[in-house]
PDB file of C-alpha atoms in Angstrom:
ATOM      1  CA  MET A  24       0.031   0.180  -0.106  1.00 27.00           C
ATOM      2  CA  SER A  25       1.667   3.183  -1.144  1.00 30.00           C
ATOM      3  CA  ALA A  26       2.484   6.114   1.599  1.00 30.00           C
ATOM      4  CA  LYS A  27      -0.418   8.082  -0.300  1.00 32.00           C
ATOM      5  CA  ASN A  28      -3.062   6.054   0.561  1.00 32.00           C
ATOM      6  CA  ALA A  29      -1.863   4.388   3.936  1.00 31.00           C
ATOM      7  CA  PHE A  30      -3.575   4.350   7.038  1.00 35.00           C
ATOM      8  CA  THR A  31      -2.018   5.427  10.558  1.00 35.00           C
ATOM      9  CA  ILE A  32      -3.951   4.519  13.854  1.00 35.00           C
ATOM     10  CA  HIS A  33      -2.518   5.208  17.181  1.00 34.00           C
ATOM     11  CA  THR A  34      -3.745   6.023  20.380  1.00 33.00           C
ATOM     12  CA  GLU A  35      -2.444   9.232  22.399  1.00 35.00           C
ATOM     13  CA  LEU A  36      -1.444   9.761  26.072  1.00 30.00           C
ATOM     14  CA  ILE A  37      -2.278  12.700  28.459  1.00 32.00           C
ATOM     15  CA  ASP A  38      -0.240  12.794  31.778  1.00 33.00           C
ATOM     16  CA  GLY A  39       0.812   9.177  31.183  1.00 28.00           C
ATOM     17  CA  THR A  40      -2.926   7.583  30.981  1.00 30.00           C
ATOM     18  CA  LEU A  41      -4.245   5.976  27.857  1.00 30.00           C
ATOM     19  CA  PHE A  42      -7.353   7.475  26.833  1.00 35.00           C
ATOM     20  CA  GLY A  43     -10.139   6.259  24.376  1.00 44.00           C
ATOM     21  CA  ALA A  44      -9.592   8.786  21.603  1.00 49.00           C
ATOM     22  CA  ARG A  45      -7.910   7.270  18.435  1.00 50.00           C
ATOM     23  CA  ASN A  46      -6.541   9.589  15.651  1.00 53.00           C
ATOM     24  CA  ILE A  47      -6.814   7.999  12.179  1.00 49.00           C
ATOM     25  CA  TYR A  48      -5.576  10.010   9.289  1.00 46.00           C
ATOM     26  CA  MET A  49      -4.840   9.569   5.597  1.00 42.00           C
ATOM     27  CA  GLY A  50      -1.304  10.171   4.667  1.00 41.00           C
ATOM     28  CA  ALA A  51       0.560  13.138   3.678  1.00 40.00           C
ATOM     29  CA  ASN A  52      -1.435  14.431   0.856  1.00 47.00           C
ATOM     30  CA  SER A  53      -4.630  14.482   2.984  1.00 51.00           C
ATOM     31  CA  THR A  54      -5.363  16.829   6.089  1.00 76.00           C
ATOM     32  CA  CYS A  55      -8.347  14.869   7.342  1.00 85.00           C
ATOM     33  CA  HIS A  56      -7.954  13.392  10.939  1.00 87.00           C
ATOM     34  CA  LEU A  57     -10.730  11.209  12.809  1.00 91.00           C
ATOM     35  CA  TYR A  58     -10.631  11.194  16.254  1.00 93.00           C
ATOM     36  CA  VAL A  59     -12.942   8.352  17.825  1.00 94.00           C
ATOM     37  CA  ILE A  60     -13.909   8.854  21.394  1.00 94.00           C
ATOM     38  CA  PRO A  61     -16.606   6.849  23.573  1.00 95.00           C
ATOM     39  CA  ARG A  62     -19.284   8.641  25.065  1.00 96.00           C
ATOM     40  CA  GLU A  63     -18.026   7.692  28.667  1.00 95.00           C
ATOM     41  CA  GLU A  64     -14.582   9.368  27.872  1.00 93.00           C
ATOM     42  CA  ILE A  65     -15.805  12.439  26.092  1.00 95.00           C
ATOM     43  CA  ASN A  66     -14.424  15.037  28.188  1.00 94.00           C
ATOM     44  CA  ILE A  67     -11.046  14.179  26.854  1.00 92.00           C
ATOM     45  CA  ALA A  68     -12.298  16.859  23.810  1.00 91.00           C
ATOM     46  CA  ASN A  69     -11.282  19.444  26.267  1.00 92.00           C
ATOM     47  CA  SER A  70      -7.579  18.361  26.279  1.00 89.00           C
ATOM     48  CA  ILE A  71      -7.154  17.663  22.708  1.00 88.00           C
ATOM     49  CA  ALA A  72      -5.869  20.673  20.718  1.00 83.00           C
ATOM     50  CA  ASP A  73      -7.007  19.551  17.453  1.00 81.00           C
ATOM     51  CA  ILE A  74     -10.581  19.609  18.882  1.00 87.00           C
ATOM     52  CA  ALA A  75     -10.860  22.192  21.333  1.00 86.00           C
ATOM     53  CA  GLY A  76     -11.857  25.843  19.435  1.00 87.00           C
ATOM     54  CA  GLN A  77     -11.650  24.161  15.911  1.00 89.00           C
ATOM     55  CA  PRO A  78     -14.278  23.667  13.274  1.00 93.00           C
ATOM     56  CA  ALA A  79     -15.151  20.007  13.259  1.00 94.00           C
ATOM     57  CA  PHE A  80     -17.588  17.633  11.170  1.00 97.00           C
ATOM     58  CA  TYR A  81     -19.134  14.807  13.843  1.00 97.00           C
ATOM     59  CA  ILE A  82     -21.234  11.846  13.823  1.00 98.00           C
ATOM     60  CA  LEU A  83     -22.739  10.851  17.010  1.00 98.00           C
ATOM     61  CA  LEU A  84     -23.406   6.723  16.748  1.00 97.00           C
ATOM     62  CA  GLY A  85     -25.772   4.483  18.704  1.00 96.00           C
ATOM     63  CA  ASP A  86     -25.648   0.769  19.181  1.00 92.00           C
ATOM     64  CA  ALA A  87     -23.554  -0.634  16.669  1.00 86.00           C
ATOM     65  CA  ASN A  88     -25.252  -4.355  16.882  1.00 83.00           C
ATOM     66  CA  ALA A  89     -28.860  -2.776  16.126  1.00 85.00           C
ATOM     67  CA  LEU A  90     -30.355  -3.891  12.787  1.00 80.00           C
ATOM     68  CA  LYS A  91     -30.525   0.141  11.740  1.00 88.00           C
ATOM     69  CA  PRO A  92     -28.354   2.000  14.107  1.00 93.00           C
ATOM     70  CA  GLU A  93     -29.003   5.413  15.248  1.00 96.00           C
ATOM     71  CA  ALA A  94     -26.762   8.470  14.168  1.00 97.00           C
ATOM     72  CA  TYR A  95     -26.673  12.098  14.106  1.00 98.00           C
ATOM     73  CA  ILE A  96     -24.570  14.338  11.919  1.00 98.00           C
ATOM     74  CA  GLY A  97     -23.400  17.771  12.883  1.00 96.00           C
ATOM     75  CA  GLN A  98     -20.909  20.751  12.733  1.00 96.00           C
ATOM     76  CA  THR A  99     -19.529  23.147  15.265  1.00 95.00           C
ATOM     77  CA  THR A 100     -16.875  25.736  15.400  1.00 94.00           C
ATOM     78  CA  ASP A 101     -15.973  23.901  18.773  1.00 93.00           C
ATOM     79  CA  PHE A 102     -16.504  20.657  19.736  1.00 94.00           C
ATOM     80  CA  ALA A 103     -15.315  20.573  23.224  1.00 92.00           C
ATOM     81  CA  ASN A 104     -18.028  22.898  23.826  1.00 94.00           C
ATOM     82  CA  ARG A 105     -20.632  21.581  21.841  1.00 95.00           C
ATOM     83  CA  LYS A 106     -20.389  18.094  22.946  1.00 96.00           C
ATOM     84  CA  ASN A 107     -21.945  19.293  26.703  1.00 96.00           C
ATOM     85  CA  ASP A 108     -24.999  20.053  24.797  1.00 96.00           C
ATOM     86  CA  HIS A 109     -25.197  16.576  23.605  1.00 96.00           C
ATOM     87  CA  VAL A 110     -24.614  14.995  26.553  1.00 96.00           C
ATOM     88  CA  GLN A 111     -27.170  16.488  28.016  1.00 96.00           C
ATOM     89  CA  LYS A 112     -29.775  16.423  25.349  1.00 95.00           C
ATOM     90  CA  LYS A 113     -29.127  13.183  23.461  1.00 95.00           C
ATOM     91  CA  ASP A 114     -29.309   9.500  25.219  1.00 95.00           C
ATOM     92  CA  PHE A 115     -28.868   7.320  22.121  1.00 96.00           C
ATOM     93  CA  TRP A 116     -25.239   8.142  21.305  1.00 97.00           C
ATOM     94  CA  LYS A 117     -22.262   5.817  22.704  1.00 96.00           C
ATOM     95  CA  THR A 118     -19.472   6.788  20.397  1.00 96.00           C
ATOM     96  CA  ALA A 119     -18.222  10.058  18.342  1.00 96.00           C
ATOM     97  CA  LEU A 120     -16.724  10.298  15.543  1.00 96.00           C
ATOM     98  CA  VAL A 121     -14.819  14.010  15.263  1.00 95.00           C
ATOM     99  CA  PHE A 122     -13.138  14.878  11.974  1.00 94.00           C
ATOM    100  CA  ILE A 123     -10.773  17.943  11.822  1.00 91.00           C
ATOM    101  CA  SER A 124      -8.153  19.168   9.207  1.00 89.00           C
ATOM    102  CA  ASP A 125      -4.904  19.022  10.628  1.00 79.00           C
ATOM    103  CA  ASN A 126      -3.664  22.309   9.569  1.00 76.00           C
ATOM    104  CA  HIS A 127      -7.219  24.093  10.859  1.00 68.00           C
ATOM    105  CA  LYS A 128      -7.899  25.503   7.272  1.00 80.00           C
ATOM    106  CA  ILE A 129     -11.460  24.718   7.392  1.00 87.00           C
ATOM    107  CA  TYR A 130     -13.665  27.469   8.682  1.00 88.00           C
ATOM    108  CA  GLY A 131     -17.834  27.634   9.911  1.00 89.00           C
ATOM    109  CA  ASP A 132     -19.246  27.810   6.156  1.00 93.00           C
ATOM    110  CA  ASP A 133     -16.970  24.749   5.475  1.00 94.00           C
ATOM    111  CA  VAL A 134     -17.949  22.332   8.148  1.00 95.00           C
ATOM    112  CA  LYS A 135     -21.911  23.581   7.424  1.00 95.00           C
ATOM    113  CA  TYR A 136     -21.240  22.307   3.809  1.00 96.00           C
ATOM    114  CA  LEU A 137     -19.644  19.417   4.887  1.00 96.00           C
ATOM    115  CA  GLU A 138     -22.898  18.961   7.110  1.00 96.00           C
ATOM    116  CA  HIS A 139     -25.244  19.371   4.169  1.00 95.00           C
ATOM    117  CA  LEU A 140     -23.015  17.129   2.472  1.00 95.00           C
ATOM    118  CA  GLY A 141     -22.965  14.056   5.103  1.00 96.00           C
ATOM    119  CA  ILE A 142     -26.706  14.511   5.824  1.00 96.00           C
ATOM    120  CA  GLU A 143     -27.383  13.793   1.961  1.00 93.00           C
ATOM    121  CA  SER A 144     -25.288  10.957   1.638  1.00 94.00           C
ATOM    122  CA  ALA A 145     -26.582   9.340   4.756  1.00 95.00           C
ATOM    123  CA  GLN A 146     -30.281   9.901   3.691  1.00 93.00           C
ATOM    124  CA  SER A 147     -29.542   8.654   0.339  1.00 91.00           C
ATOM    125  CA  ALA A 148     -27.755   5.661   1.926  1.00 92.00           C
ATOM    126  CA  ASP A 149     -30.522   4.797   4.110  1.00 91.00           C
ATOM    127  CA  SER A 150     -28.241   2.374   6.429  1.00 92.00           C
ATOM    128  CA  PHE A 151     -28.926   4.153   9.776  1.00 95.00           C
ATOM    129  CA  THR A 152     -31.381   5.759  11.318  1.00 94.00           C
ATOM    130  CA  LEU A 153     -30.595   8.938  11.103  1.00 95.00           C
ATOM    131  CA  LEU A 154     -32.092  11.622  13.897  1.00 96.00           C
ATOM    132  CA  ASN A 155     -31.511  14.844  11.985  1.00 92.00           C
ATOM    133  CA  GLY A 156     -34.480  15.261  10.543  1.00 78.00           C
ATOM    134  CA  ALA A 157     -34.769  17.557   7.092  1.00 76.00           C
ATOM    135  CA  ASN A 158     -31.326  18.565   5.700  1.00 75.00           C
ATOM    136  CA  PRO A 159     -30.231  21.940   6.208  1.00 81.00           C
ATOM    137  CA  ARG A 160     -30.034  24.482   3.645  1.00 86.00           C
ATOM    138  CA  LYS A 161     -26.687  23.946   1.555  1.00 89.00           C
ATOM    139  CA  PRO A 162     -24.628  26.929   2.587  1.00 90.00           C
ATOM    140  CA  ASN A 163     -23.231  29.756  -0.106  1.00 91.00           C
ATOM    141  CA  ILE A 164     -19.624  29.267  -0.485  1.00 92.00           C
ATOM    142  CA  ALA A 165     -17.041  30.162  -2.888  1.00 91.00           C
ATOM    143  CA  PRO A 166     -16.735  27.429  -5.847  1.00 90.00           C
ATOM    144  CA  PHE A 167     -13.269  26.630  -5.095  1.00 88.00           C
ATOM    145  CA  ARG A 168     -14.040  25.977  -1.525  1.00 90.00           C
ATOM    146  CA  VAL A 169     -17.003  23.692  -3.030  1.00 92.00           C
ATOM    147  CA  ASN A 170     -14.098  21.536  -4.586  1.00 91.00           C
ATOM    148  CA  ASP A 171     -11.973  21.595  -1.513  1.00 90.00           C
ATOM    149  CA  MET A 172     -14.498  20.409   0.931  1.00 92.00           C
ATOM    150  CA  GLU A 173     -15.956  17.460  -1.606  1.00 92.00           C
ATOM    151  CA  VAL A 174     -12.638  16.073  -1.781  1.00 89.00           C
ATOM    152  CA  PHE A 175     -12.439  16.983   2.272  1.00 92.00           C
ATOM    153  CA  PHE A 176     -15.589  14.785   2.309  1.00 94.00           C
ATOM    154  CA  ARG A 177     -14.395  11.850   0.278  1.00 91.00           C
ATOM    155  CA  ASP A 178     -11.783  11.832   2.890  1.00 90.00           C
ATOM    156  CA  ILE A 179     -14.605  11.341   5.492  1.00 93.00           C
ATOM    157  CA  GLN A 180     -16.297   8.559   3.913  1.00 93.00           C
ATOM    158  CA  LEU A 181     -13.169   6.759   3.465  1.00 89.00           C
ATOM    159  CA  LEU A 182     -12.180   7.285   7.145  1.00 90.00           C
ATOM    160  CA  THR A 183     -15.607   6.467   8.252  1.00 93.00           C
ATOM    161  CA  ARG A 184     -15.684   3.412   6.566  1.00 91.00           C
ATOM    162  CA  PHE A 185     -12.243   2.327   7.693  1.00 88.00           C
ATOM    163  CA  TYR A 186     -13.408   2.880  11.027  1.00 90.00           C
ATOM    164  CA  GLY A 187     -15.850   0.116  10.367  1.00 90.00           C
ATOM    165  CA  CYS A 188     -19.117   2.348  10.247  1.00 93.00           C
ATOM    166  CA  GLY A 189     -21.183   2.029   7.043  1.00 93.00           C
ATOM    167  CA  ILE A 190     -23.415   5.430   7.380  1.00 96.00           C
ATOM    168  CA  PHE A 191     -22.790   6.591   4.127  1.00 94.00           C
ATOM    169  CA  ASP A 192     -22.622   2.775   2.241  1.00 91.00           C
ATOM    170  CA  VAL A 193     -25.946   1.474   0.688  1.00 84.00           C
ATOM    171  CA  PRO A 194     -26.626  -1.958   2.629  1.00 79.00           C
ATOM    172  CA  VAL A 195     -25.327  -4.799   0.614  1.00 68.00           C
ATOM    173  CA  ALA A 196     -28.510  -7.105   0.092  1.00 62.00           C
ATOM    174  CA  LYS A 197     -27.969 -10.321   1.947  1.00 57.00           C
ATOM    175  CA  PRO A 198     -28.226 -13.718   0.217  1.00 55.00           C
ATOM    176  CA  GLN A 199     -31.919 -14.102  -0.035  1.00 56.00           C
ATOM    177  CA  SER A 200     -32.982 -17.718   1.299  1.00 77.00           C
ATOM    178  CA  LYS A 201     -36.337 -17.673   0.825  1.00 87.00           C
ATOM    179  CA  HIS A 202     -38.513 -19.023  -2.073  1.00 92.00           C
ATOM    180  CA  LEU A 203     -39.073 -15.858  -3.994  1.00 94.00           C
ATOM    181  CA  PHE A 204     -42.279 -15.184  -6.145  1.00 95.00           C
ATOM    182  CA  TYR A 205     -42.828 -12.603  -8.705  1.00 96.00           C
ATOM    183  CA  VAL A 206     -45.693 -10.564 -10.537  1.00 94.00           C
ATOM    184  CA  ARG A 207     -45.661  -8.315 -13.241  1.00 91.00           C
ATOM    185  CA  ALA A 208     -48.304  -5.925 -14.767  1.00 89.00           C
ATOM    186  CA  THR A 209     -48.428  -5.691 -18.820  1.00 81.00           C
ATOM    187  CA  ASP A 210     -50.076  -2.735 -19.226  1.00 79.00           C
ATOM    188  CA  ARG A 211     -48.250  -0.211 -16.646  1.00 80.00           C
ATOM    189  CA  PRO A 212     -44.577  -0.129 -14.817  1.00 87.00           C
ATOM    190  CA  ALA A 213     -45.311  -2.554 -12.222  1.00 92.00           C
ATOM    191  CA  GLU A 214     -43.075  -5.568 -10.552  1.00 92.00           C
ATOM    192  CA  GLY A 215     -43.241  -7.017  -7.527  1.00 95.00           C
ATOM    193  CA  ILE A 216     -41.252  -9.558  -5.648  1.00 95.00           C
ATOM    194  CA  GLY A 217     -41.801 -11.354  -2.329  1.00 95.00           C
ATOM    195  CA  TYR A 218     -42.025 -14.678  -0.452  1.00 96.00           C
ATOM    196  CA  TYR A 219     -44.949 -16.577   1.844  1.00 95.00           C
ATOM    197  CA  ASP A 220     -44.197 -16.447   5.661  1.00 92.00           C
ATOM    198  CA  GLU A 221     -45.715 -19.852   6.597  1.00 89.00           C
ATOM    199  CA  ASN A 222     -45.247 -18.758  10.098  1.00 88.00           C
ATOM    200  CA  ALA A 223     -47.050 -15.829  10.269  1.00 90.00           C
ATOM    201  CA  LYS A 224     -49.165 -16.342   7.512  1.00 92.00           C
ATOM    202  CA  GLN A 225     -48.356 -13.531   5.487  1.00 94.00           C
ATOM    203  CA  PHE A 226     -47.127 -12.433   2.362  1.00 96.00           C
ATOM    204  CA  VAL A 227     -43.841 -10.302   2.510  1.00 96.00           C
ATOM    205  CA  LEU A 228     -43.352  -7.668  -0.050  1.00 96.00           C
ATOM    206  CA  VAL A 229     -39.702  -7.134  -0.528  1.00 94.00           C
ATOM    207  CA  LYS A 230     -37.620  -3.811  -0.896  1.00 92.00           C
ATOM    208  CA  GLY A 231     -37.456  -2.545  -4.152  1.00 91.00           C
ATOM    209  CA  CYS A 232     -41.062  -3.683  -5.356  1.00 94.00           C
ATOM    210  CA  ILE A 233     -42.033  -1.023  -8.217  1.00 94.00           C
ATOM    211  CA  ILE A 234     -46.009  -0.023  -7.367  1.00 96.00           C
ATOM    212  CA  ALA A 235     -48.155   0.703 -10.281  1.00 94.00           C
ATOM    213  CA  ASN A 236     -49.099   4.638 -10.628  1.00 92.00           C
ATOM    214  CA  GLY A 237     -52.866   4.813  -9.682  1.00 89.00           C
ATOM    215  CA  VAL A 238     -55.423   1.897  -9.759  1.00 93.00           C
ATOM    216  CA  VAL A 239     -58.159   0.339 -12.128  1.00 93.00           C
ATOM    217  CA  ALA A 240     -61.997   1.657 -11.204  1.00 93.00           C
ATOM    218  CA  SER A 241     -62.619  -2.014 -10.155  1.00 94.00           C
ATOM    219  CA  TYR A 242     -59.600  -1.506  -7.337  1.00 94.00           C
ATOM    220  CA  LYS A 243     -61.585  -1.103  -4.095  1.00 93.00           C
ATOM    221  CA  PRO A 244     -58.903  -0.554  -1.155  1.00 94.00           C
ATOM    222  CA  LYS A 245     -57.873   2.378  -3.093  1.00 94.00           C
ATOM    223  CA  THR A 246     -57.254   4.324   0.449  1.00 94.00           C
ATOM    224  CA  ALA A 247     -55.616   1.686   2.138  1.00 95.00           C
ATOM    225  CA  ARG A 248     -53.356   1.263  -0.637  1.00 95.00           C
ATOM    226  CA  GLU A 249     -52.508   4.996  -0.858  1.00 95.00           C
ATOM    227  CA  LYS A 250     -51.665   5.174   3.108  1.00 95.00           C
ATOM    228  CA  PHE A 251     -49.651   2.001   2.390  1.00 96.00           C
ATOM    229  CA  ILE A 252     -47.755   4.218  -0.410  1.00 96.00           C
ATOM    230  CA  LYS A 253     -47.237   7.047   2.061  1.00 94.00           C
ATOM    231  CA  GLU A 254     -45.884   5.056   4.752  1.00 94.00           C
ATOM    232  CA  HIS A 255     -43.318   2.418   2.733  1.00 95.00           C
ATOM    233  CA  CYS A 256     -42.589   3.721  -0.645  1.00 94.00           C
ATOM    234  CA  LYS A 257     -40.714   6.842  -2.219  1.00 92.00           C
ATOM    235  CA  THR A 258     -41.232   8.150  -5.456  1.00 89.00           C
ATOM    236  CA  ASP A 259     -38.094   7.971  -7.870  1.00 81.00           C
ATOM    237  CA  LYS A 260     -37.907   9.003 -11.426  1.00 78.00           C
ATOM    238  CA  GLY A 261     -41.523   8.752 -11.579  1.00 85.00           C
ATOM    239  CA  GLN A 262     -41.611   5.357  -9.991  1.00 89.00           C
ATOM    240  CA  ILE A 263     -42.947   4.367  -6.938  1.00 94.00           C
ATOM    241  CA  VAL A 264     -40.328   2.493  -5.044  1.00 93.00           C
ATOM    242  CA  LEU A 265     -40.972  -0.053  -2.028  1.00 94.00           C
ATOM    243  CA  GLN A 266     -38.089   1.095   0.770  1.00 93.00           C
ATOM    244  CA  SER A 267     -38.348  -1.722   3.128  1.00 92.00           C
ATOM    245  CA  ASP A 268     -39.901  -5.237   3.225  1.00 94.00           C
ATOM    246  CA  VAL A 269     -43.505  -5.166   4.291  1.00 95.00           C
ATOM    247  CA  PRO A 270     -45.405  -8.146   5.431  1.00 96.00           C
ATOM    248  CA  ILE A 271     -49.293  -8.165   3.803  1.00 96.00           C
ATOM    249  CA  GLU A 272     -52.003 -10.328   5.460  1.00 94.00           C
ATOM    250  CA  SER A 273     -52.768 -12.039   2.000  1.00 95.00           C
ATOM    251  CA  PRO A 274     -51.049 -12.792  -1.366  1.00 97.00           C
ATOM    252  CA  SER A 275     -53.861 -11.277  -3.118  1.00 97.00           C
ATOM    253  CA  GLY A 276     -53.694  -8.167  -0.980  1.00 96.00           C
ATOM    254  CA  ALA A 277     -49.744  -7.730  -1.835  1.00 97.00           C
ATOM    255  CA  SER A 278     -50.432  -8.523  -5.679  1.00 96.00           C
ATOM    256  CA  GLY A 279     -53.089  -5.866  -5.679  1.00 96.00           C
ATOM    257  CA  ILE A 280     -50.938  -3.223  -4.079  1.00 97.00           C
ATOM    258  CA  VAL A 281     -48.360  -3.975  -6.718  1.00 96.00           C
ATOM    259  CA  LEU A 282     -50.220  -4.113  -9.889  1.00 95.00           C
ATOM    260  CA  GLY A 283     -53.226  -1.541  -8.604  1.00 94.00           C
ATOM    261  CA  ARG A 284     -55.908  -3.619  -9.749  1.00 94.00           C
ATOM    262  CA  PRO A 285     -57.837  -6.933  -8.085  1.00 95.00           C
ATOM    263  CA  SER A 286     -55.642 -10.061  -8.059  1.00 95.00           C
ATOM    264  CA  ASN A 287     -55.781 -13.614  -7.032  1.00 96.00           C
ATOM    265  CA  GLY A 288     -52.128 -13.731  -5.313  1.00 96.00           C
ATOM    266  CA  TRP A 289     -52.263 -17.151  -5.300  1.00 96.00           C
ATOM    267  CA  ASP A 290     -52.177 -17.726  -9.085  1.00 96.00           C
ATOM    268  CA  ASP A 291     -50.833 -14.389  -9.774  1.00 96.00           C
ATOM    269  CA  TRP A 292     -47.125 -14.707  -7.791  1.00 97.00           C
ATOM    270  CA  LYS A 293     -45.073 -17.398  -9.594  1.00 95.00           C
ATOM    271  CA  ASP A 294     -41.775 -18.437  -8.920  1.00 93.00           C
ATOM    272  CA  SER A 295     -38.418 -18.243 -11.405  1.00 89.00           C
ATOM    273  CA  ASP A 296     -39.616 -21.736 -12.703  1.00 90.00           C
ATOM    274  CA  GLY A 297     -43.265 -20.401 -13.253  1.00 92.00           C
ATOM    275  CA  ASN A 298     -44.576 -22.106 -10.326  1.00 95.00           C
ATOM    276  CA  LYS A 299     -47.859 -20.520  -8.925  1.00 96.00           C
ATOM    277  CA  LEU A 300     -47.412 -19.576  -5.068  1.00 96.00           C
ATOM    278  CA  GLY A 301     -50.964 -21.711  -4.796  1.00 94.00           C
ATOM    279  CA  ASN A 302     -49.210 -25.038  -5.990  1.00 94.00           C
ATOM    280  CA  ILE A 303     -46.111 -24.280  -3.756  1.00 93.00           C
ATOM    281  CA  VAL A 304     -47.782 -23.403  -0.542  1.00 90.00           C
ATOM    282  CA  LYS A 305     -50.348 -25.070   1.532  1.00 81.00           C
ATOM    283  CA  ARG A 306     -53.546 -22.590   2.238  1.00 77.00           C
TER     284      ARG A 306
END
């Protein structure tokens, strides 16, 4: 691995006592440093010259073992002071990732721009439960600073990934061991994928299903379908896309939601070999 891309990880000593902050930084061509500080040792930020009184981009991380961990992304001109508010008002977090520039040549509007990039990237990845709410307005900084901060943010992403946090990465789909079934509309863009949960006696629509825009006149549960779309889907380039796996009470209800028309799910859901759900699963 070249010096340019090499990582160095070390712990630091204050008054001869090893503490929990780890400084992770890029090679000589980068100025991005990451301090990893456990919540119970957060007061050491007061003693770190790089952090105290300096602009910083930071991420507060919750339980890393959660199915979808919680996180908060922020910026400050003085993390050593800002941390006090987060200790008092935010109970969820266990670790702080604090990113600074080693030459201290990033400023207040710069870290606001980094915060905007970070929240936007984390929202797009949707791998963590982000507790920020809406993304703050993009600050107006000089064009040359935009380029510098986008490069700096790429280092933030790389260091975050290196630390083992995937907040900016789209989750990789796990191998699917379920017996999958498919349904597709012939007259409109609509494609469903799912499986039958025999224990719960429910049909589970899998994340990524494309839901038909609109319904035919004979489709009765229109209001319930609209509620389903509002709660579980997002519109991307004109297509309604399911954002998570969702169990539905019946196969027919599931295929009806996808197709936007009345459907006999036991017949319409078919596996990759063309076998009908009703011929595979005992009702």
